[in-house]
Each structure stands twice: as structure tokens, then as C-alpha cells.
CSV table of C-alpha atoms in Angstrom, one decimal:
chain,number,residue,atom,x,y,z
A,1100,UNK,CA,0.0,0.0,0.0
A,1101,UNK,CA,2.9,2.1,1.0
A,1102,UNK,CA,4.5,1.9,-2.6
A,1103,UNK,CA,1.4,2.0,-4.5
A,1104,UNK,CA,1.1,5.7,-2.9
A,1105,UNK,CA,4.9,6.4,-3.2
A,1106,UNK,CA,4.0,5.4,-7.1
A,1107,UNK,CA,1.1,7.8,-7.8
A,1108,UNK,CA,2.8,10.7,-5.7
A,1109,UNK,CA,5.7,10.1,-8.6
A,1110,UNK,CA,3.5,9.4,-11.9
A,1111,UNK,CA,1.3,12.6,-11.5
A,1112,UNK,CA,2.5,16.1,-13.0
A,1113,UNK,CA,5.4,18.2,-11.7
A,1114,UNK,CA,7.2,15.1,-10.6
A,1115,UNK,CA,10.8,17.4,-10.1
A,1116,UNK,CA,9.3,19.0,-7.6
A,1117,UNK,CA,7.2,16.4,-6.5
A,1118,UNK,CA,10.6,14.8,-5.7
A,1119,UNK,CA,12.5,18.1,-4.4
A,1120,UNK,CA,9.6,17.9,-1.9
A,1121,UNK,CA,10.4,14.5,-0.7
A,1122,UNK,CA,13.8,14.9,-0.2
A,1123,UNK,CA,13.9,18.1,1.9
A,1124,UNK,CA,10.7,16.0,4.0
A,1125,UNK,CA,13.8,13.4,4.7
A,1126,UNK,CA,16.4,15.7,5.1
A,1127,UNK,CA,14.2,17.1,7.9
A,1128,UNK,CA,13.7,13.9,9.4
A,1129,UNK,CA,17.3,13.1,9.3
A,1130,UNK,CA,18.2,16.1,10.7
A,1131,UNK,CA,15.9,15.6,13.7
A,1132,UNK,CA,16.9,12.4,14.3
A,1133,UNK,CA,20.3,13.2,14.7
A,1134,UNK,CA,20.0,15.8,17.0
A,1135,UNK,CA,18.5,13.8,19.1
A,1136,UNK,CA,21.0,10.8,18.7
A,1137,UNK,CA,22.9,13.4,19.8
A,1138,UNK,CA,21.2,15.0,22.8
A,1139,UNK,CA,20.9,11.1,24.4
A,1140,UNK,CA,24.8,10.7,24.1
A,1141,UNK,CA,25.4,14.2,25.9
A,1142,UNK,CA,23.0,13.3,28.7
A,1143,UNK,CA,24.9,9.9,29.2
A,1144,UNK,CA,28.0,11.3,29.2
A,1145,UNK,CA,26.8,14.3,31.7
A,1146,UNK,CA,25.0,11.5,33.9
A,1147,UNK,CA,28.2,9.4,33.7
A,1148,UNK,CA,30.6,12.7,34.8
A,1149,UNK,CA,28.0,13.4,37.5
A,1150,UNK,CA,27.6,9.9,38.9
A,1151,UNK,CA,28.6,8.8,42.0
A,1152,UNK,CA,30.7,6.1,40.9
A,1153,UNK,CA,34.9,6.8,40.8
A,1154,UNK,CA,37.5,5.8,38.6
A,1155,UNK,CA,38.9,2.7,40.1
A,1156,UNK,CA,42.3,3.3,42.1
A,1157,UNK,CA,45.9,1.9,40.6
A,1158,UNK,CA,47.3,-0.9,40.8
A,1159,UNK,CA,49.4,-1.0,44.2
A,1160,UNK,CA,53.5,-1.0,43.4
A,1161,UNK,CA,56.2,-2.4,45.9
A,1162,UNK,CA,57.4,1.1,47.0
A,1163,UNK,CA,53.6,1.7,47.8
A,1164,UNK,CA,53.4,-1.4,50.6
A,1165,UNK,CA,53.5,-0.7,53.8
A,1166,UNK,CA,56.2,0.3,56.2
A,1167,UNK,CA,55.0,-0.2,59.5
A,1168,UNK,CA,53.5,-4.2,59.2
A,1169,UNK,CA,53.5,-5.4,62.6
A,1170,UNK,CA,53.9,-9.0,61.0
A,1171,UNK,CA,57.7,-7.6,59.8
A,1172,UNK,CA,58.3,-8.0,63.5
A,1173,UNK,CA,59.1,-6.3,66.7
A,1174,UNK,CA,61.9,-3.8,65.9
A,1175,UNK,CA,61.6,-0.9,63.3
A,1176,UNK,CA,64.9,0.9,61.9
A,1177,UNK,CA,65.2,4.9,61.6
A,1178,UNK,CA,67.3,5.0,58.3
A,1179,UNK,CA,69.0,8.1,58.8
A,1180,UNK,CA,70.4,9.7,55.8
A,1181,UNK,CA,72.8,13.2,56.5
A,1182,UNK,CA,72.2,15.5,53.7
A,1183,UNK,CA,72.7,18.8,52.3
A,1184,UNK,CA,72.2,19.9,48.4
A,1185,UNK,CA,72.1,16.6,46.5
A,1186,UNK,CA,68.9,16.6,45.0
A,1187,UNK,CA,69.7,14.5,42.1
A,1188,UNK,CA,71.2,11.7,44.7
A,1189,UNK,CA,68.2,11.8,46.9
A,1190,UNK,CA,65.7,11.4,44.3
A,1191,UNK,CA,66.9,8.1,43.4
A,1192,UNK,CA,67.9,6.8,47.0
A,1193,UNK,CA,64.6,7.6,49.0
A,1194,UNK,CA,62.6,5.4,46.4
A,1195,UNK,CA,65.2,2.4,45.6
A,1196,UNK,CA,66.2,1.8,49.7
A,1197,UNK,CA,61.9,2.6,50.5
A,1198,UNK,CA,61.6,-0.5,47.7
A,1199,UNK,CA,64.8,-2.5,48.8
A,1200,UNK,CA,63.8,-2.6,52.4
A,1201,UNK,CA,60.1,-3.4,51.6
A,1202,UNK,CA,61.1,-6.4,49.8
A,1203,UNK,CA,63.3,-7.4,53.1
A,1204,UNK,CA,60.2,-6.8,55.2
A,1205,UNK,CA,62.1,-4.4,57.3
A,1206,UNK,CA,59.9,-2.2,59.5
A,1207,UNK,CA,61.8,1.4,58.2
A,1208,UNK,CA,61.3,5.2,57.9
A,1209,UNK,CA,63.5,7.4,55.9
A,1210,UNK,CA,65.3,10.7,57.6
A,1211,UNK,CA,66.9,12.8,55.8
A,1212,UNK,CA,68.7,15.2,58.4
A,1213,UNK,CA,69.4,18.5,56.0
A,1214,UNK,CA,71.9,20.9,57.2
A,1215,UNK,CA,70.6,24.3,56.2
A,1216,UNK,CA,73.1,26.7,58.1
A,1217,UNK,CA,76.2,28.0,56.4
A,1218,UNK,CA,78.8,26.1,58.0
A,1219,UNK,CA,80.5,23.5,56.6
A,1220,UNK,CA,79.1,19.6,56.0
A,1221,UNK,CA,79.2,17.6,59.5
A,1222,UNK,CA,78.6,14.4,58.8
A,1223,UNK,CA,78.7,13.3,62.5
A,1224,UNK,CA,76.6,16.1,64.0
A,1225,UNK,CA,73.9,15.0,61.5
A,1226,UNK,CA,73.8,11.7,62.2
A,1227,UNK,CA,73.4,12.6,66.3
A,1228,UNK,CA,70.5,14.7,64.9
A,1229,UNK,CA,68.9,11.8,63.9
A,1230,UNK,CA,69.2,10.0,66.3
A,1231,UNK,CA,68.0,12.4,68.8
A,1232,UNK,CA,64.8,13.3,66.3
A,1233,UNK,CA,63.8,9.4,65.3
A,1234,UNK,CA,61.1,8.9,68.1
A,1235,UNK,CA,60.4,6.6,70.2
A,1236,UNK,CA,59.2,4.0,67.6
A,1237,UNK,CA,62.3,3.0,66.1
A,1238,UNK,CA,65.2,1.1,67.9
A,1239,UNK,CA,68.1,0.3,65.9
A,1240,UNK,CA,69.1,2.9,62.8
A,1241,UNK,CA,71.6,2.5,59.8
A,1242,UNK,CA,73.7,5.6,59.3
A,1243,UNK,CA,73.4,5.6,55.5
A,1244,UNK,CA,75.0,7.8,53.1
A,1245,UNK,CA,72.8,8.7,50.5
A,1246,UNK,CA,75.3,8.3,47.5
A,1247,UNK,CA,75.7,4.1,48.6
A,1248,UNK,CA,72.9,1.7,47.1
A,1249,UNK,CA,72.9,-1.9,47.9
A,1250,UNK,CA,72.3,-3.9,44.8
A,1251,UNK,CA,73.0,-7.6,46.6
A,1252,UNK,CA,69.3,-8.4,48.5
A,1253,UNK,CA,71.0,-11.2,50.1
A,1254,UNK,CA,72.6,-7.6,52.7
A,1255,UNK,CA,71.3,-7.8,56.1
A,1256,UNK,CA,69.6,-4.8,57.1
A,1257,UNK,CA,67.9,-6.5,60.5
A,1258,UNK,CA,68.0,-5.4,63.8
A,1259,UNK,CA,71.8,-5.7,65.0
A,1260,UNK,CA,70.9,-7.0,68.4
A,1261,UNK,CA,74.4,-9.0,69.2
A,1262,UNK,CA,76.5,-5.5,67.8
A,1263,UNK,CA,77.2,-2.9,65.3
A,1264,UNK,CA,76.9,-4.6,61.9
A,1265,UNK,CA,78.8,-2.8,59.3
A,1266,UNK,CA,76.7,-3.3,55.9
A,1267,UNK,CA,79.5,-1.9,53.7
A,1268,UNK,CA,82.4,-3.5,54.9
A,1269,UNK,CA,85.9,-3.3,53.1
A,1270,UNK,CA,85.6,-6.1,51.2
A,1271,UNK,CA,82.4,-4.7,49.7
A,1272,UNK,CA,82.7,-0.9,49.7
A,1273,UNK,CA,83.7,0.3,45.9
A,1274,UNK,CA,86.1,2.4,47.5
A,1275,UNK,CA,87.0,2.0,50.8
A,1276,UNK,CA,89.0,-1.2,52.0
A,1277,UNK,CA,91.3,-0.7,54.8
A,1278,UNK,CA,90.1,-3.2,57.8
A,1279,UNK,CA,89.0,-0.5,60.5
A,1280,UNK,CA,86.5,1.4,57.8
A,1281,UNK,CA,83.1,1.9,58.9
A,1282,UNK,CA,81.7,4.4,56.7
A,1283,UNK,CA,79.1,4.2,54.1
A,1284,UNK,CA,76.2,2.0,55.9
A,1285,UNK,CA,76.5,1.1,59.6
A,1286,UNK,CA,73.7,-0.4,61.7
A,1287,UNK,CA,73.2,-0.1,65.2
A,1288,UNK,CA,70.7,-0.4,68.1
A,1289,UNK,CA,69.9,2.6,69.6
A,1290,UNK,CA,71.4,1.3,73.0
A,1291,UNK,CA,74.9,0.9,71.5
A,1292,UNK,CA,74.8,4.3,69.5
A,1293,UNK,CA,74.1,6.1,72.8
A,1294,UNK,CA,76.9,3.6,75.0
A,1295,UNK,CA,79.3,5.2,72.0
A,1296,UNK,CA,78.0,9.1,73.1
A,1297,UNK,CA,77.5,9.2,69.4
A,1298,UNK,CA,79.6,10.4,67.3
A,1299,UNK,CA,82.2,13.2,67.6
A,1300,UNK,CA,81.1,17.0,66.2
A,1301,UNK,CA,84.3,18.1,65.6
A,1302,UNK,CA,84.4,17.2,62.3
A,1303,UNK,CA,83.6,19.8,59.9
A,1304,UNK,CA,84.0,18.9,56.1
A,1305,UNK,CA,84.8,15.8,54.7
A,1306,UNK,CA,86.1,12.9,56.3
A,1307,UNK,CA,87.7,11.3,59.5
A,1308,UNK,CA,84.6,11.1,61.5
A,1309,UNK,CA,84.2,7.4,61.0
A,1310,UNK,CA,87.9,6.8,61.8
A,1311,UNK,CA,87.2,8.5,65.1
A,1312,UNK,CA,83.7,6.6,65.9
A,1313,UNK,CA,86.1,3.1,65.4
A,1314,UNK,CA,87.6,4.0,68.4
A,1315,UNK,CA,84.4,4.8,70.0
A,1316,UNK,CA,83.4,1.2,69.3
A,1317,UNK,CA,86.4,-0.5,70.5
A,1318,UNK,CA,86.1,2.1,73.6
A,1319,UNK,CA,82.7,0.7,74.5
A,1320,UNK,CA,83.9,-2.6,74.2
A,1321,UNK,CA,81.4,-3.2,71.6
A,1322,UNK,CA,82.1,-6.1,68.9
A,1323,UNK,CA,81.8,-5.2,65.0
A,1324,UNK,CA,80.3,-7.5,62.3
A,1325,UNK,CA,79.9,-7.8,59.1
A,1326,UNK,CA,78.1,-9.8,56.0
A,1327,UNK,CA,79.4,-13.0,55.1
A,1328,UNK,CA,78.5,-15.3,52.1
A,1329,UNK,CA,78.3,-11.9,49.8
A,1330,UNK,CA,80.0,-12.9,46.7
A,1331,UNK,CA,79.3,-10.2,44.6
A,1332,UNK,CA,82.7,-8.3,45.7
A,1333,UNK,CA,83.0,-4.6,44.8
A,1334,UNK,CA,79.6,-4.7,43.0
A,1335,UNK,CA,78.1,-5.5,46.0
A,1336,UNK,CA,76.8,-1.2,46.0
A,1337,UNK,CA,75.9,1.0,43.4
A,1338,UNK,CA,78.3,4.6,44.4
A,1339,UNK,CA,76.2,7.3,42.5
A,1340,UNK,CA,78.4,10.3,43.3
A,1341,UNK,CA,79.7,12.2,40.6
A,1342,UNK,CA,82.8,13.7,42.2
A,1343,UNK,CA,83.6,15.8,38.9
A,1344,UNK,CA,80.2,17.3,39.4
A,1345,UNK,CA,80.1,17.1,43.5
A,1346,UNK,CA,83.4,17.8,44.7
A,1347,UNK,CA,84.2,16.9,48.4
A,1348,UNK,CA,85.0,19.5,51.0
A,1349,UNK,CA,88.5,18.3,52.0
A,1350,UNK,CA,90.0,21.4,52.8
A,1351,UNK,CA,91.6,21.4,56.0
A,1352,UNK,CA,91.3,25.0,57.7
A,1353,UNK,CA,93.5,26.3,61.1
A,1354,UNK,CA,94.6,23.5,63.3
A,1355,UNK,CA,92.3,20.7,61.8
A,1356,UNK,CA,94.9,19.1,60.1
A,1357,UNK,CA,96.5,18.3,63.7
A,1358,UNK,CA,93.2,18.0,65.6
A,1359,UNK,CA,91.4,15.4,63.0
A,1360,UNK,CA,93.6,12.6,64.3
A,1361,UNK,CA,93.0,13.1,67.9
A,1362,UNK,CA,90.2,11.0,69.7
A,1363,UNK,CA,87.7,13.3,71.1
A,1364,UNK,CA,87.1,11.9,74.3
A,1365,UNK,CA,83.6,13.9,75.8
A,1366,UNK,CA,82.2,14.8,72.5
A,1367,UNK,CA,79.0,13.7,70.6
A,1368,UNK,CA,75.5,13.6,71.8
A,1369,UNK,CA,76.0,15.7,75.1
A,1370,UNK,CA,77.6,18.4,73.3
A,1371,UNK,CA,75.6,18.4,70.5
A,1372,UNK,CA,73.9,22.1,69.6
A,1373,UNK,CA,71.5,22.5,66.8
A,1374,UNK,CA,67.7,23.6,66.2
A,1375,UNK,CA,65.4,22.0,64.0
A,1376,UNK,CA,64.4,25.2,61.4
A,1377,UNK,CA,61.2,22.6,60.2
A,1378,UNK,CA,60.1,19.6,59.1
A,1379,UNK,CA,58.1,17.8,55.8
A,1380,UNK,CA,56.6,14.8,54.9
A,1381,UNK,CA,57.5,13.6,51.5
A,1382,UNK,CA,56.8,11.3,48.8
A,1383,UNK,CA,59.4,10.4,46.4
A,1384,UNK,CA,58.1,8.2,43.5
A,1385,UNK,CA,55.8,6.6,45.8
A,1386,UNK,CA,58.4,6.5,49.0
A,1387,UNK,CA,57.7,8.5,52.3
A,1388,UNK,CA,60.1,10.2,53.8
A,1389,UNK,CA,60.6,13.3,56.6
A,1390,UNK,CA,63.1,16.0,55.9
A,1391,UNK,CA,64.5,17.4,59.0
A,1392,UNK,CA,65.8,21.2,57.8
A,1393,UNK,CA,68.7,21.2,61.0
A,1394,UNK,CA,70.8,24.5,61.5
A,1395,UNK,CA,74.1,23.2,63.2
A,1396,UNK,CA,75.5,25.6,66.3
A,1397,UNK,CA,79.6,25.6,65.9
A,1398,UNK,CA,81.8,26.9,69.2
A,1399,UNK,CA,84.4,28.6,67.1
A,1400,UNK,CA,86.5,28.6,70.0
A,1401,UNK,CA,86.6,24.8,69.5
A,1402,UNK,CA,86.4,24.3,66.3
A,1403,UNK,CA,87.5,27.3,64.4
A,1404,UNK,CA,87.4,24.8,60.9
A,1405,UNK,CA,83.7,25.1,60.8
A,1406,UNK,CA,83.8,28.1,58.7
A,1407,UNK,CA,85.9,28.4,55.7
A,1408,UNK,CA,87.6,31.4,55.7
């Protein structure tokens, strides 16, 4: 019926316009049915944005997991980290030892102790920072330089209950060799750090502070150990300094040439003078970590070498 209509609407007179007619009728109709194809797909997409359902949250990553799980065990390590203006260093280290230690299931939180005065680098004082500034929830920490990754997961990094454990020993250390080194990564309990006094904070610049917290060790009677079984040798750690682009305050200022050697017998945590400028939580690529900006206090009387002049 529907064609027999379609074929007397063509066959009468004026059939051109007959069929101009038609086609602006179904032009119209295709025209209104798109807009309202249209108006349906902006309403779904408005009623989708506007919807109470989220986007769903990403995957989780291993520097993501947890840092406190009680099921790691009882003891939790304050990684403490002394610092000052090597960004590009710190930016790989926070995230690779946040990742490394994860994977070990050691309880851990990063502190990077900043020295923002305008005295020279003390090592040592940082380090006694730290330590004083870790809280009560840690008990053991590793003094860790930040230019020193461990690429052997086999490292111990647990709680060095029976004595200072010295991670980067001589036979491991890139650089370092000679037998009464303990530089680079050193664990100890908190009990043995403070039977030491901590370390010295006479040593401004680089250097000689570890030599001089050796003797502390022997002092408190305190034995040293170190990995065994580690066969990877000097590729045991990953040393990340560029020393053409980060050149090491050596320079040894007044009497410090003379004094560096000498054992500082009453020094360290009870002489310790700083003030902590502020503090801020940080993530770096998924790792959390508190900066502690520290201004160190120098007795120039003591220790003229703390400025260069």
C-alpha cells in the first residue's frame, strides 16, 4: 500500500518537484533524528561525569606497601640519611632503599637530616641529629649515606641485636678497603649508638669522623660484624656520586689538620647544639620520607674549621 502511494505521488504532474519535496521532507527527518542521537549521548555522558561512581584506584607497586607491618616484626629501623644539596642523589635513593627494604620486610622510615646553616658539612653532628629526632618508635638505625645503594638483596639490614653490623664492609665498599673502615652504611641499636655518646662533632668537612667513631666502638667494648657469604665483591653497592660534578669538601682550615687525628674523648650527643628550622613529609616516587631542615651551632672557640675562611 505504502508503494502503490509512493508510485502515484511520482507518476502525477510536476514530478521534479514532487521529488525536491520529498527529499527536503527526509532531510528534515534526518536532521531531527540526529539531534537527538545526539542529545541522548550528551545526557549519558553528563549523567556518567556526575555519577557517584569513581575511577577505580591503581594498581598497588612495591614502593607503595607498607612500612609499619607489625607482622615484619618487633623492631623498626630509623634510616638516617645526612644530607645537604644533593637533589639528584636523593631522588633516586629515597625510592630504591623505601623498595629495597620493603622487599626485606624491614619495618623502616626514611630521615633525611638537611643541614641548612652556612657552616661547613658535619657528617657526624647530622647523624646525632637523627638519632635524637627518630622517636620513640624506632630502635636500631643505619647511618646511611645517600650516594651508597645496595644492589645484593642477600645484605642484612635486620636489627643488630648481638653488635654494630657494618653493611659496607671493606671487602664490599667500591672504595674503601682498609680493615678498620666503617663508613658508608653502619647499623646499630639505639642502646649501642648512645653507650658510644654518638659520634664526635668536631668534624667539619669531609672525612675522619668514622675513623674516630672506630675508636668509640672499641672504647665501649662493643664487637663489630659484618656480611658473610656476599659474593658479589666490589659490586656488592651502586656509588652514584659524581665527584667531577660534587666535589668533596676536603680542605683542612687552622689546626684541623693536627686535631682530625685526635680521639675526642667527651664529645658527641651531650655536646651536640642544633635547632630544627622545620620539618616535611615527602613522597618520592611513591616512597615517604621526613626531611629534617637542621641549623648546626659551631663553638668557634673549639672548632674554628667550621667556617671556611
Amino acid at each position: 500500500a505504502h508503494y502503490s502511494s509512493l508510485n502515484k505521488f511520482l507518476s502525477g504532474k510536476c514530478t521534479v518537484y514532487k521529488l525536491f519535496g520529498l527529499c527536503m521532507v527526509l532531510l528534515l527527518v534526518s536532521l531531527l533524528w540526529l539531534q537527538l542521537s545526539c542529545s541522548g549521548e550528551m545526557s549519558s555522558t553528563l549523567h556518567d561525569r556526575r555519577g557517584p561512581q569513581q575511577p577505580p584506584p591503581p594498581p598497588p607497586c612495591a614502593a607503595n606497601a607498607p612500612v609499619d607491618d607489625a607482622s615484619w616484626g618487633p623492631h623498626k629501623l630509623a634510616l638516617i640519611v645526612p644530607f645537604r644539596e644533593r637533589f639528584e642523589e636523593l631522588l633516586e635513593f629515597v625510592p630504591f632503599m623505601h623498595t629495597f627494604l620493603n622487599k626485606k620486610k624491614i619495618r623502616h622510615k626514611i630521615l633525611v637530616i638537611n643541614q641548612v646553616d652556612h657552616y661547613r658539612f658535619n657528617r657526624a653532628s647530622l647523624i646525632n641529629v637523627g638519632y635524637l629526632e627518630s622517636g620513640n618508635d624506632t630502635d636500631y638505625l643505619a647511618m646511611h649515606d645517600v650516594d651508597l645503594l645496595p644492589l645484593n638483596e642477600a645484605l642484612d639490614y635486620s636489627f643488630p641485636e648481638e653488635g654494630p653490623f657494618h653493611v659496607a664492609s671493606p671487602e664490599l665498599h667500591p672504595l674503601y678497603h682498609y680493615k678498620t673502615y666503617v663508613g658508608g652504611i653502619l647499623l646499630l641499636t639505639k642502646k649501642h649508638y648512645h653507650m658510644c655518646n654518638g659520634m664526635s662533632n668536631r668534624f667539619w668537612g669531609w672525612g675522619r669522623e668514622d675513623d674516630e667513631f672506630y675508636r668509640r666502638l672499641r672504647k665501649a667494648e662493643l664487637q663489630l660484624f659484618r656480611p658473610s657469604g656476599i659474593t658479589t665483591g666490589y659490586k656488592t653497592f651502586l656509588h652514584i656520586h659524581d665527584p667531577a660534578w660534587r666535589k668533596r669538601d676536603q680542605k683542612r682550615v687552622a689546626t684541623q689538620k693536627q686535631e682530625q687525628f685526635k680521639v675526642d674523648p667527651e664529645g658527641g650527643l651531650t655536646n651536640l647544639r642544633y635547632q630544627v628550622e622545620s620539618r616535611q613529609e615527602l613522597t618520592i616516587g611513591g616512597a615517604p620520607c621526613t626531611i629534617i631542615n637542621t641549623k648546626l651551632e659551631c663553638d668557634q672557640s673549639q672548632t674554628p674549621w667550621c667556617l671556611l675562611v
